[in-house]
Every structure is written in C-alpha cells, then in structure tokens.
mmCIF file of C-alpha atoms in Angstrom:
data_model
loop_
_atom_site.group_PDB
_atom_site.id
_atom_site.type_symbol
_atom_site.label_atom_id
_atom_site.label_comp_id
_atom_site.label_asym_id
_atom_site.label_seq_id
_atom_site.Cartn_x
_atom_site.Cartn_y
_atom_site.Cartn_z
ATOM 1 C CA UNK A 1 -39.842 -38.867 65.253
ATOM 2 C CA UNK A 2 -38.236 -38.488 62.213
ATOM 3 C CA UNK A 3 -39.256 -40.114 58.711
ATOM 4 C CA UNK A 4 -37.723 -40.056 55.312
ATOM 5 C CA UNK A 5 -39.510 -40.694 52.121
ATOM 6 C CA UNK A 6 -37.563 -41.277 48.736
ATOM 7 C CA UNK A 7 -40.106 -41.022 45.720
ATOM 8 C CA UNK A 8 -38.762 -43.758 43.447
ATOM 9 C CA UNK A 9 -37.964 -46.946 44.329
ATOM 10 C CA UNK A 10 -35.959 -47.778 40.977
ATOM 11 C CA UNK A 11 -34.820 -45.280 38.187
ATOM 12 C CA UNK A 12 -33.118 -46.233 34.971
ATOM 13 C CA UNK A 13 -31.337 -44.211 32.954
ATOM 14 C CA UNK A 14 -29.233 -44.268 29.959
ATOM 15 C CA UNK A 15 -25.151 -42.984 30.333
ATOM 16 C CA UNK A 16 -25.083 -39.011 29.877
ATOM 17 C CA UNK A 17 -28.514 -38.592 31.269
ATOM 18 C CA UNK A 18 -29.103 -36.290 33.947
ATOM 19 C CA UNK A 19 -30.369 -37.316 37.233
ATOM 20 C CA UNK A 20 -32.626 -36.181 40.077
ATOM 21 C CA UNK A 21 -33.610 -38.288 43.138
ATOM 22 C CA UNK A 22 -36.087 -37.013 45.413
ATOM 23 C CA UNK A 23 -35.932 -37.084 49.235
ATOM 24 C CA UNK A 24 -38.553 -35.585 51.820
ATOM 25 C CA UNK A 25 -38.079 -35.682 54.970
ATOM 26 C CA UNK A 26 -40.693 -35.094 57.988
ATOM 27 C CA UNK A 27 -39.391 -33.611 61.444
ATOM 28 C CA UNK A 28 -40.389 -30.921 63.575
ATOM 29 C CA UNK A 29 -37.075 -29.719 64.281
ATOM 30 C CA UNK A 30 -33.906 -29.007 62.560
ATOM 31 C CA UNK A 31 -31.703 -32.057 60.936
ATOM 32 C CA UNK A 32 -28.965 -33.054 59.407
ATOM 33 C CA UNK A 33 -29.085 -34.674 55.609
ATOM 34 C CA UNK A 34 -26.935 -37.227 54.286
ATOM 35 C CA UNK A 35 -26.742 -39.169 50.879
ATOM 36 C CA UNK A 36 -25.375 -42.637 51.202
ATOM 37 C CA UNK A 37 -24.659 -44.919 48.035
ATOM 38 C CA UNK A 38 -24.356 -48.628 48.117
ATOM 39 C CA UNK A 39 -22.768 -50.240 45.310
ATOM 40 C CA UNK A 40 -23.493 -53.909 44.845
ATOM 41 C CA UNK A 41 -21.732 -56.381 47.331
ATOM 42 C CA UNK A 42 -20.464 -53.262 49.072
ATOM 43 C CA UNK A 43 -21.057 -50.989 52.359
ATOM 44 C CA UNK A 44 -22.831 -47.694 52.560
ATOM 45 C CA UNK A 45 -20.628 -45.019 51.574
ATOM 46 C CA UNK A 46 -21.122 -41.151 52.425
ATOM 47 C CA UNK A 47 -21.928 -39.060 49.207
ATOM 48 C CA UNK A 48 -22.531 -35.642 50.834
ATOM 49 C CA UNK A 49 -24.076 -34.215 53.671
ATOM 50 C CA UNK A 50 -25.706 -31.022 54.975
ATOM 51 C CA UNK A 51 -25.351 -29.468 58.590
ATOM 52 C CA UNK A 52 -25.776 -25.690 57.689
ATOM 53 C CA UNK A 53 -25.049 -22.862 55.299
ATOM 54 C CA UNK A 54 -25.132 -22.760 51.821
ATOM 55 C CA UNK A 55 -27.900 -25.050 50.668
ATOM 56 C CA UNK A 56 -26.159 -26.460 47.596
ATOM 57 C CA UNK A 57 -24.147 -29.213 48.505
ATOM 58 C CA UNK A 58 -21.649 -30.661 46.590
ATOM 59 C CA UNK A 59 -20.172 -34.201 47.085
ATOM 60 C CA UNK A 60 -18.068 -36.916 45.432
ATOM 61 C CA UNK A 61 -18.373 -38.137 42.259
ATOM 62 C CA UNK A 62 -19.819 -35.176 40.851
ATOM 63 C CA UNK A 63 -22.799 -35.517 42.951
ATOM 64 C CA UNK A 64 -24.603 -32.447 44.501
ATOM 65 C CA UNK A 65 -27.992 -32.148 46.305
ATOM 66 C CA UNK A 66 -29.854 -29.128 47.338
ATOM 67 C CA UNK A 67 -31.570 -28.693 50.962
ATOM 68 C CA UNK A 68 -35.177 -26.718 50.300
ATOM 69 C CA UNK A 69 -35.912 -25.583 53.989
ATOM 70 C CA UNK A 70 -39.695 -24.748 52.990
ATOM 71 C CA UNK A 71 -40.156 -28.248 51.049
ATOM 72 C CA UNK A 72 -38.478 -30.309 53.653
ATOM 73 C CA UNK A 73 -36.333 -31.610 50.523
ATOM 74 C CA UNK A 74 -32.992 -32.819 49.822
ATOM 75 C CA UNK A 75 -32.768 -33.852 46.452
ATOM 76 C CA UNK A 76 -29.778 -35.489 44.719
ATOM 77 C CA UNK A 77 -28.379 -34.406 41.249
ATOM 78 C CA UNK A 78 -25.934 -35.544 38.986
ATOM 79 C CA UNK A 79 -25.679 -33.751 35.455
ATOM 80 C CA UNK A 80 -24.466 -36.660 33.658
ATOM 81 C CA UNK A 81 -24.297 -40.179 34.749
ATOM 82 C CA UNK A 82 -22.147 -43.019 34.176
ATOM 83 C CA UNK A 83 -22.462 -46.654 34.164
ATOM 84 C CA UNK A 84 -20.264 -46.642 37.369
ATOM 85 C CA UNK A 85 -23.235 -45.070 39.208
ATOM 86 C CA UNK A 86 -25.216 -48.048 39.192
ATOM 87 C CA UNK A 87 -25.910 -48.390 42.999
ATOM 88 C CA UNK A 88 -28.596 -47.892 45.596
ATOM 89 C CA UNK A 89 -28.964 -44.356 47.131
ATOM 90 C CA UNK A 90 -30.151 -43.608 50.587
ATOM 91 C CA UNK A 91 -31.034 -40.179 51.874
ATOM 92 C CA UNK A 92 -30.797 -39.960 55.710
ATOM 93 C CA UNK A 93 -31.193 -37.686 58.407
ATOM 94 C CA UNK A 94 -30.313 -37.437 61.740
ATOM 95 C CA UNK A 95 -31.016 -34.474 64.600
ATOM 96 C CA UNK A 96 -29.152 -31.424 63.926
ATOM 97 C CA UNK A 97 -26.955 -30.813 66.989
ATOM 98 C CA UNK A 98 -27.063 -34.402 67.948
ATOM 99 C CA UNK A 99 -23.932 -34.564 69.873
ATOM 100 C CA UNK A 100 -21.894 -37.512 70.781
ATOM 101 C CA UNK A 101 -23.171 -41.066 69.942
ATOM 102 C CA UNK A 102 -26.654 -39.911 69.017
ATOM 103 C CA UNK A 103 -24.914 -38.518 65.670
ATOM 104 C CA UNK A 104 -25.056 -42.042 64.283
ATOM 105 C CA UNK A 105 -28.455 -42.626 64.859
ATOM 106 C CA UNK A 106 -29.887 -41.850 61.348
ATOM 107 C CA UNK A 107 -33.185 -42.350 59.914
ATOM 108 C CA UNK A 108 -32.863 -43.804 56.448
ATOM 109 C CA UNK A 109 -35.275 -43.759 53.625
ATOM 110 C CA UNK A 110 -36.559 -46.648 51.639
ATOM 111 C CA UNK A 111 -33.707 -46.296 49.015
ATOM 112 C CA UNK A 112 -33.884 -45.916 45.218
ATOM 113 C CA UNK A 113 -31.860 -48.596 43.014
ATOM 114 C CA UNK A 114 -30.519 -46.546 40.275
ATOM 115 C CA UNK A 115 -29.603 -48.744 37.217
ATOM 116 C CA UNK A 116 -27.629 -47.013 34.483
ATOM 117 C CA UNK A 117 -27.287 -48.466 30.856
ATOM 118 C CA UNK A 118 -24.492 -47.891 28.763
ATOM 119 C CA UNK B 1 -6.977 -47.234 54.839
ATOM 120 C CA UNK B 2 -8.556 -49.603 57.560
ATOM 121 C CA UNK B 3 -12.193 -49.935 57.453
ATOM 122 C CA UNK B 4 -15.028 -51.508 59.503
ATOM 123 C CA UNK B 5 -14.376 -55.356 59.592
ATOM 124 C CA UNK B 6 -17.806 -57.489 60.149
ATOM 125 C CA UNK B 7 -17.836 -60.985 60.523
ATOM 126 C CA UNK B 8 -19.035 -63.618 59.273
ATOM 127 C CA UNK B 9 -20.078 -62.437 55.769
ATOM 128 C CA UNK B 10 -23.014 -64.774 55.546
ATOM 129 C CA UNK B 11 -24.580 -66.793 58.128
ATOM 130 C CA UNK B 12 -27.117 -69.265 57.876
ATOM 131 C CA UNK B 13 -29.472 -70.503 60.951
ATOM 132 C CA UNK B 14 -32.110 -72.512 61.695
ATOM 133 C CA UNK B 15 -35.394 -71.179 63.689
ATOM 134 C CA UNK B 16 -34.747 -70.748 67.008
ATOM 135 C CA UNK B 17 -30.908 -71.199 67.226
ATOM 136 C CA UNK B 18 -28.667 -68.261 68.443
ATOM 137 C CA UNK B 19 -26.257 -66.246 66.152
ATOM 138 C CA UNK B 20 -23.404 -63.808 66.710
ATOM 139 C CA UNK B 21 -22.087 -60.987 64.960
ATOM 140 C CA UNK B 22 -19.143 -59.577 65.512
ATOM 141 C CA UNK B 23 -18.037 -55.770 64.067
ATOM 142 C CA UNK B 24 -14.578 -54.202 64.269
ATOM 143 C CA UNK B 25 -14.136 -50.437 64.426
ATOM 144 C CA UNK B 26 -11.853 -48.200 62.565
ATOM 145 C CA UNK B 27 -8.913 -48.026 64.571
ATOM 146 C CA UNK B 28 -9.266 -44.906 67.143
ATOM 147 C CA UNK B 29 -13.183 -45.047 66.583
ATOM 148 C CA UNK B 30 -14.625 -45.567 70.050
ATOM 149 C CA UNK B 31 -18.481 -45.658 69.008
ATOM 150 C CA UNK B 32 -20.401 -48.377 67.184
ATOM 151 C CA UNK B 33 -23.696 -48.675 65.923
ATOM 152 C CA UNK B 34 -25.805 -51.661 64.834
ATOM 153 C CA UNK B 35 -28.154 -51.435 61.907
ATOM 154 C CA UNK B 36 -30.672 -53.955 60.706
ATOM 155 C CA UNK B 37 -31.794 -54.107 57.115
ATOM 156 C CA UNK B 38 -34.621 -56.482 55.954
ATOM 157 C CA UNK B 39 -35.205 -57.355 52.177
ATOM 158 C CA UNK B 40 -36.131 -54.384 50.064
ATOM 159 C CA UNK B 41 -36.311 -52.100 53.143
ATOM 160 C CA UNK B 42 -34.499 -49.214 54.826
ATOM 161 C CA UNK B 43 -31.877 -49.636 57.449
ATOM 162 C CA UNK B 44 -33.306 -49.485 60.834
ATOM 163 C CA UNK B 45 -30.906 -48.415 63.872
ATOM 164 C CA UNK B 46 -30.629 -50.963 66.630
ATOM 165 C CA UNK B 47 -28.359 -50.262 69.181
ATOM 166 C CA UNK B 48 -25.149 -48.085 69.860
ATOM 167 C CA UNK B 49 -22.570 -47.906 72.110
ATOM 168 C CA UNK B 50 -19.694 -45.642 73.219
ATOM 169 C CA UNK B 51 -16.671 -46.559 75.519
ATOM 170 C CA UNK B 52 -18.320 -50.239 76.234
ATOM 171 C CA UNK B 53 -21.508 -48.759 77.442
ATOM 172 C CA UNK B 54 -24.669 -48.573 75.535
ATOM 173 C CA UNK B 55 -25.644 -45.185 74.363
ATOM 174 C CA UNK B 56 -28.776 -45.541 72.412
ATOM 175 C CA UNK B 57 -31.449 -47.895 71.880
ATOM 176 C CA UNK B 58 -33.469 -48.455 68.626
ATOM 177 C CA UNK B 59 -36.030 -51.278 67.426
ATOM 178 C CA UNK B 60 -33.820 -53.998 68.868
ATOM 179 C CA UNK B 61 -35.918 -57.017 69.945
ATOM 180 C CA UNK B 62 -35.290 -57.964 73.336
ATOM 181 C CA UNK B 63 -34.099 -61.224 71.986
ATOM 182 C CA UNK B 64 -31.277 -59.635 70.710
ATOM 183 C CA UNK B 65 -28.356 -57.954 72.941
ATOM 184 C CA UNK B 66 -24.949 -56.198 72.407
ATOM 185 C CA UNK B 67 -22.125 -55.535 73.738
ATOM 186 C CA UNK B 68 -19.003 -53.540 73.306
ATOM 187 C CA UNK B 69 -15.598 -54.705 74.290
ATOM 188 C CA UNK B 70 -12.577 -53.255 75.993
ATOM 189 C CA UNK B 71 -10.922 -53.162 72.359
ATOM 190 C CA UNK B 72 -13.998 -51.330 70.953
ATOM 191 C CA UNK B 73 -15.173 -54.322 68.896
ATOM 192 C CA UNK B 74 -18.681 -55.200 69.407
ATOM 193 C CA UNK B 75 -20.958 -58.439 69.146
ATOM 194 C CA UNK B 76 -24.380 -58.597 68.169
ATOM 195 C CA UNK B 77 -26.137 -61.652 70.010
ATOM 196 C CA UNK B 78 -29.479 -62.940 68.835
ATOM 197 C CA UNK B 79 -31.355 -65.676 70.293
ATOM 198 C CA UNK B 80 -34.593 -67.642 69.570
ATOM 199 C CA UNK B 81 -33.755 -66.766 65.938
ATOM 200 C CA UNK B 82 -37.378 -66.350 63.805
ATOM 201 C CA UNK B 83 -37.563 -66.292 60.196
ATOM 202 C CA UNK B 84 -38.174 -62.349 60.165
ATOM 203 C CA UNK B 85 -34.526 -62.017 61.488
ATOM 204 C CA UNK B 86 -33.396 -62.786 58.220
ATOM 205 C CA UNK B 87 -31.555 -59.559 57.040
ATOM 206 C CA UNK B 88 -28.445 -57.414 56.473
ATOM 207 C CA UNK B 89 -26.900 -56.933 59.586
ATOM 208 C CA UNK B 90 -24.132 -53.988 59.475
ATOM 209 C CA UNK B 91 -22.567 -51.782 61.956
ATOM 210 C CA UNK B 92 -20.934 -48.392 61.684
ATOM 211 C CA UNK B 93 -18.261 -46.557 63.692
ATOM 212 C CA UNK B 94 -17.159 -43.115 64.110
ATOM 213 C CA UNK B 95 -15.359 -40.924 67.090
ATOM 214 C CA UNK B 96 -17.424 -39.289 69.457
ATOM 215 C CA UNK B 97 -17.904 -35.779 68.571
ATOM 216 C CA UNK B 98 -20.794 -33.412 68.033
ATOM 217 C CA UNK B 99 -21.756 -33.165 64.461
ATOM 218 C CA UNK B 100 -18.275 -34.722 63.498
ATOM 219 C CA UNK B 101 -16.864 -37.405 61.545
ATOM 220 C CA UNK B 102 -19.324 -39.284 59.361
ATOM 221 C CA UNK B 103 -20.004 -42.936 59.796
ATOM 222 C CA UNK B 104 -17.900 -45.597 58.250
ATOM 223 C CA UNK B 105 -20.006 -48.560 57.653
ATOM 224 C CA UNK B 106 -18.789 -52.252 57.237
ATOM 225 C CA UNK B 107 -19.924 -54.485 54.548
ATOM 226 C CA UNK B 108 -22.437 -56.196 56.669
ATOM 227 C CA UNK B 109 -23.262 -59.934 57.683
ATOM 228 C CA UNK B 110 -26.198 -61.332 55.522
ATOM 229 C CA UNK B 111 -27.876 -63.561 57.987
ATOM 230 C CA UNK B 112 -30.427 -66.199 56.423
ATOM 231 C CA UNK B 113 -33.082 -67.875 58.907
ATOM 232 C CA UNK B 114 -34.413 -71.253 57.627
#
C-alpha cells in the first residue's frame, strides 16, 4: 500500500519569502505524483502533476515541484509567496499506469497549512 | 465552466440517523470518486463508480452504501450514523482514461453528527 508523508503541518511565512513544502512517499512500484491546493472554503484544485520525464515540474501560480526518485520525494516550491497563497496543500500519489477508474484512487498526505502574512 | 456540484453543503444529523449526500459530476464525466476527510486528517478514498458500476472500494464502512445513476450523478447513503462520521465528504469526477484528465473535486458536504 502507498503512504504519503508531509513534513510540516503548519508553515507561516511573510510575503516574498521562499517556500518549500516537503513530501515523501512510500511505495514499492512506480507512482504518479500530485500537489493539490485547497483555499479556505473551496474545493481541492490541482497545482501540478508528475507522470514521467523531466523531474522538475512547473504548475500554476508559479509553483514547481521536483521529483527525486532516490529520495522518494516530491517537494513543492515557490520562490516568492503571496498573501493569496494562504491555503492547505496536499501531496498525493497513485499507482503509475493506473488506468481507467483507478487513476482517481489517490493516497493523500496529511496536508500542510500555509499562512502568508502580508 | 461547470464544476462538480455537491449537495447539501452542510448537514447536521443525530446519532443513529441516516444521511444521503449527492454528487453531480461535470458534464461528460463518467467516473465519480468519494472521499472522506475527518477533522485535521487527510482525505481518505471511500469508493468509486464508472458507468453506474462500482469500480473501486476503499475504507468505506459497511453502514455506508453508494450508487451512480443513469445521469452519472452519485449518492452516498450513510446509516446508523456515529459521532466519528463527522467529516467533510467530497466527490470528484473524471473521464475514464489511463493516466488522463485530472480529478475535478466538488466543494464537499460537511456532515456533523451530534
């Protein structure tokens, strides 16, 4: 079974600070990796995803993540955060080549709440 | 653009009562997934449906059942509610294809059991 671990439960930053949120996964096979964001009172939205190829993935709103296979990590980064980035961030995985309906069977991490002070 | 619609947004029930949560997927999406997110916890996969048939099952209690209808909307039925069932229940929809379109999540139904 897969498991996902996010290192920080709550991160507090000032605007313009750099962000890095840690995510490690445990699984014996190959996985697809995702970062989702949940703004207060809103639904989960996909920030970025990694299936294969270039391990540095760029997503929406200036976010990027790097897949390091040897470390089973998929850390999320942003060079300069804004107050509007205040949200909860979830790392998630599913089995690679999870075809059909298994594609949506995600295993989520515990989430990291990011608070950005103006 | 149309999104995944869940109803109701909030629901308060007493122990041992029943509850029905509804999910309306994005048009042309044929697959629905249900997740449960307890307070301060990560979302846990419950169950999924494709073309009105159950396709995957996760950590769904026997007291819960779900189905997908001919218009692709789905309902999650919860009976003999317990305090521990208090959580945010959200569904997601997608088009069935290998490694394909990302999941689109609804805003969720917050269930409080008293």
